[in-house]
Amino acid sequence: MADSRDSSPEGLVSASSSSKYPNFEVDYVINYSLPPPTSPSPLAEAEASFTQLITLLSKTGFAVEVRPGRAPATPTSPSSLLIFLRIASHSLLEKQIYRYRVQDWLYGVRTAAPGPPNSLNEQEPITDAERLRLAYLLITKPVNEGGAGITPGIGQWRFVKSVFPLHDRKFNKEWIKDWSTKYILDDADLLKIRNQFGEKVAFYFAFLQSYFQFLLFPALFGSAAWLILGGFSWVYAVVNCLWGVIFFEHWKVKEVDLAVQWGVRGVGKIQLPRPQFKFEREGVDPVTGEIVKVYSPYKRLARQLLQVPFAGACVVVLGGLILGCFSIEIFITEVYMGPFKQYLTFLPTVLLTIFMPTFTTLLTKLAERLTDLENYETVDAHQASFVQKIFVLNFITSYLGIFLTAFVYVPFGKILVPYLDVFKLTAQKFTAEGKPLPTKEWVINPDRLRKQVIYFTVTAQIVNLATEVIVPYAKRRIFKTVEKVQLEVKGEKSGVEWPKDTEEEHKFLKRVREEAELEQYDVTIDYREMVIQFGYLSLFSVVWPLTGCSFLVNNWVEARSDAMKIAANSQRPIPWRADSIGPWLNALGFLSWLGSITSAALVYLFNKSGGGQLGVGSVWDIPGWALLLAILCSEHVYLVVQLVVRGVIKRLDSPGLQKERAERFAMRKELLERMVEEEVVSEQAERAVGVEGNGEKITREVLEEEARRTSGLGPEKVFWLRQRGAGESVEVGRGLIQLVSLGNNSTAKRE
């Protein structure tokens, strides 16, 4: 059992990345939940699991301390313990750092092998993120790989509610204060995030910052287009599509540049095994010869094909809900003229507010279940598959309403509106004597599409911002108040009383208990928001060119609110590494490509100066061949421009690529210098041998010894033994030269 409590690994962390023990040198806290008396899991089972947990952690090399966590307010409420962990010794942390840096070198992430373990901090400063990541791997790795094998919430560790590092309050305070006074974030700001929260979170903020800077152009150009050209301008559509291509291709290069600067390029090749993976058998890898766990690829493919009916279910359920509410809204706002219209107008919003989150939650759980069934070996593969399903869900919920307005409501409105009489007939049954409801003749609302785009790009962004920042804080305050009121009203108190905290620990433990109740931060949610926002800009900003202005302002606030969300509303994230934004890059490329199609279709249908079809009475008046031609031309031009832009951007240099070339050049130079040095030493030794050979006198004994040595050798071997050393070669050569000289002199005399 490693219990070196006086040996702190904090000394390995660079002074710039850690204040003076802000968290009592704690690396991680385990929130261990204890079941209430009414739970089907007995307390004795939790106690046995707790004992095994502490034993494994101690054997792995952690110093362990236990303190009371959440106190049971009532006899039926749960309680918890807080288990504080710290890597017990310098040597264990050094070994882990050295092991993983060597692994990076073997996988090509690092250009050079790390030096001795005792000089790791001198070679490259050890950040908080690296130390915490390796500590978490020690906690969660299987026992046969040197870890404790703790998998929170799974199997025998179901009482482990969460494993989280503590926030550095001093850093968070300076972080929020610094960002609140800056307009533009620089590389130094991103480096601080990387050193504190890991590359995965840093890549999100880098993407957000790059996206924010690129939004300056569509904001300015969109304002000019709105004032001069108006909506549905083909000039704006072309420029906006070109902007989307340039941003997408720029980011692909930018993330490679950042990965090189942060030393994680290619880290995606180092896959983390997924604890929930269930293998069918063990086999031998035909390439490496290693024993690997195998799951049938055909079974996985069969389960992956379930994504097709899943997408169909999303379209039917969410699309049906959106279409139904869309139809009700049109009927109430544009056809119905009866009583309570001012109240009934809110009916579609109420229905969407009630049913949309419910259906989305159910489909998200179904997506999780399907992803689990696909049974991936690695965490990255599992996450990529889940993101694909989530993107389908969000694509439908975010864009379907606008698609219905643009491509159904306007061109097919006159045909479909008569079918809305079903709402009139249904409502008529509840009127006195079945009197017909007062209605008006329906006409296409030309401003509906623009208002809808404004809602999603302005109002919905504000609502989402409030939901992220304000609602979690308000929810925690309300829950605490409700719990306190219930306790006072019922008058029931738990018979359990935790021992009081010591005076020097009370403030610290109070903060830890608060952090234990926070939600875990999921960067996937923030990526989803930004990618969906990019989709609005690519697909529909031609309707309202001021979309870029709205997103520019929103994203300046978004960066600060996301920082606040991490610092105040979430547990500190596990500092995972990444070398890109992952599967969201494919989503960006898809939306950029789709934007070229939708922009062409919208301009063709709605641009009045170009003969657009806005307000046309019949869909049959729209020449379909021309619409398809416009779409095909736009898409092909997009693909050609993408190839050109990609080629141009790849030719541009960047700091990250310069750093990579410099590191590889330094490595080659060092190897060549070492080789040259070894060759010089070898040549000097050979010359010394040759000089010694020159001093040897040629005697009868020497010639006889040489004859015995060369007897029995082939002519090709004897050839290289005629001259012993450089001295004899010089003498032979000089003798031959003298013969030539004598021959020339004799020839000259005869002439």
Coordinates of N, CA and C in Angstrom, one line a residue, residues 1 53 117 124 127 142 152 187 207 253-254 357 508 535 559 596-597 621 641 665 682 727 731 743:
M1 N 0.8 -1.2 0.0 CA 0.0 0.0 0.0 C 0.9 1.2 0.0
L53 N -13.2 -0.3 -2.7 CA -12.7 1.0 -3.4 C -11.5 1.6 -2.8
P117 N 13.4 10.1 -16.5 CA 12.2 10.5 -15.7 C 12.5 11.6 -14.8
E124 N 9.9 19.7 -20.5 CA 8.6 20.3 -20.8 C 7.8 20.4 -19.5
T127 N 1.9 20.4 -16.7 CA 0.8 21.3 -16.4 C -0.2 20.6 -15.5
P142 N -7.9 -0.5 -16.0 CA -8.0 -1.8 -15.4 C -6.9 -2.1 -14.5
P152 N -17.1 4.8 -12.8 CA -18.2 5.4 -12.1 C -19.6 5.1 -12.6
D187 N -3.7 33.7 -28.5 CA -3.2 32.3 -28.3 C -2.8 32.1 -26.9
F207 N -12.1 27.1 -31.5 CA -13.0 27.1 -32.6 C -14.0 28.3 -32.5
V253 N -7.2 23.6 -41.4 CA -5.7 23.9 -41.2 C -5.4 24.4 -39.8
K254 N -6.3 25.3 -39.3 CA -6.1 25.9 -38.0 C -6.0 24.8 -36.9
P357 N -39.4 19.1 -25.8 CA -38.3 18.6 -24.9 C -38.6 17.1 -24.5
F508 N -13.2 24.8 3.2 CA -12.8 24.0 2.1 C -13.9 22.9 1.8
G535 N -25.1 26.5 -39.2 CA -26.0 26.1 -40.2 C -27.1 27.1 -40.5
A559 N -18.8 33.2 -25.5 CA -17.5 32.7 -25.0 C -17.4 33.0 -23.5
S596 N -25.0 25.8 -50.0 CA -24.9 26.2 -51.4 C -26.2 25.8 -52.2
I597 N -26.8 24.7 -51.7 CA -28.1 24.3 -52.4 C -29.3 25.1 -51.9
D621 N -46.8 26.9 -61.7 CA -46.2 28.0 -62.5 C -44.7 28.1 -62.3
V641 N -14.9 25.6 -56.2 CA -14.3 26.7 -55.3 C -13.7 26.0 -54.1
F665 N 13.6 19.3 -38.0 CA 15.0 19.7 -38.4 C 16.0 19.5 -37.3
S682 N 35.7 7.0 -35.3 CA 36.1 5.8 -35.9 C 37.3 6.0 -36.9
G727 N 49.4 4.1 -45.0 CA 50.8 4.4 -45.3 C 51.3 3.6 -46.5
E731 N 52.7 4.8 -50.2 CA 54.0 4.4 -50.8 C 53.8 3.8 -52.2
G743 N 59.4 7.6 -66.9 CA 59.1 7.3 -68.3 C 58.9 8.5 -69.1

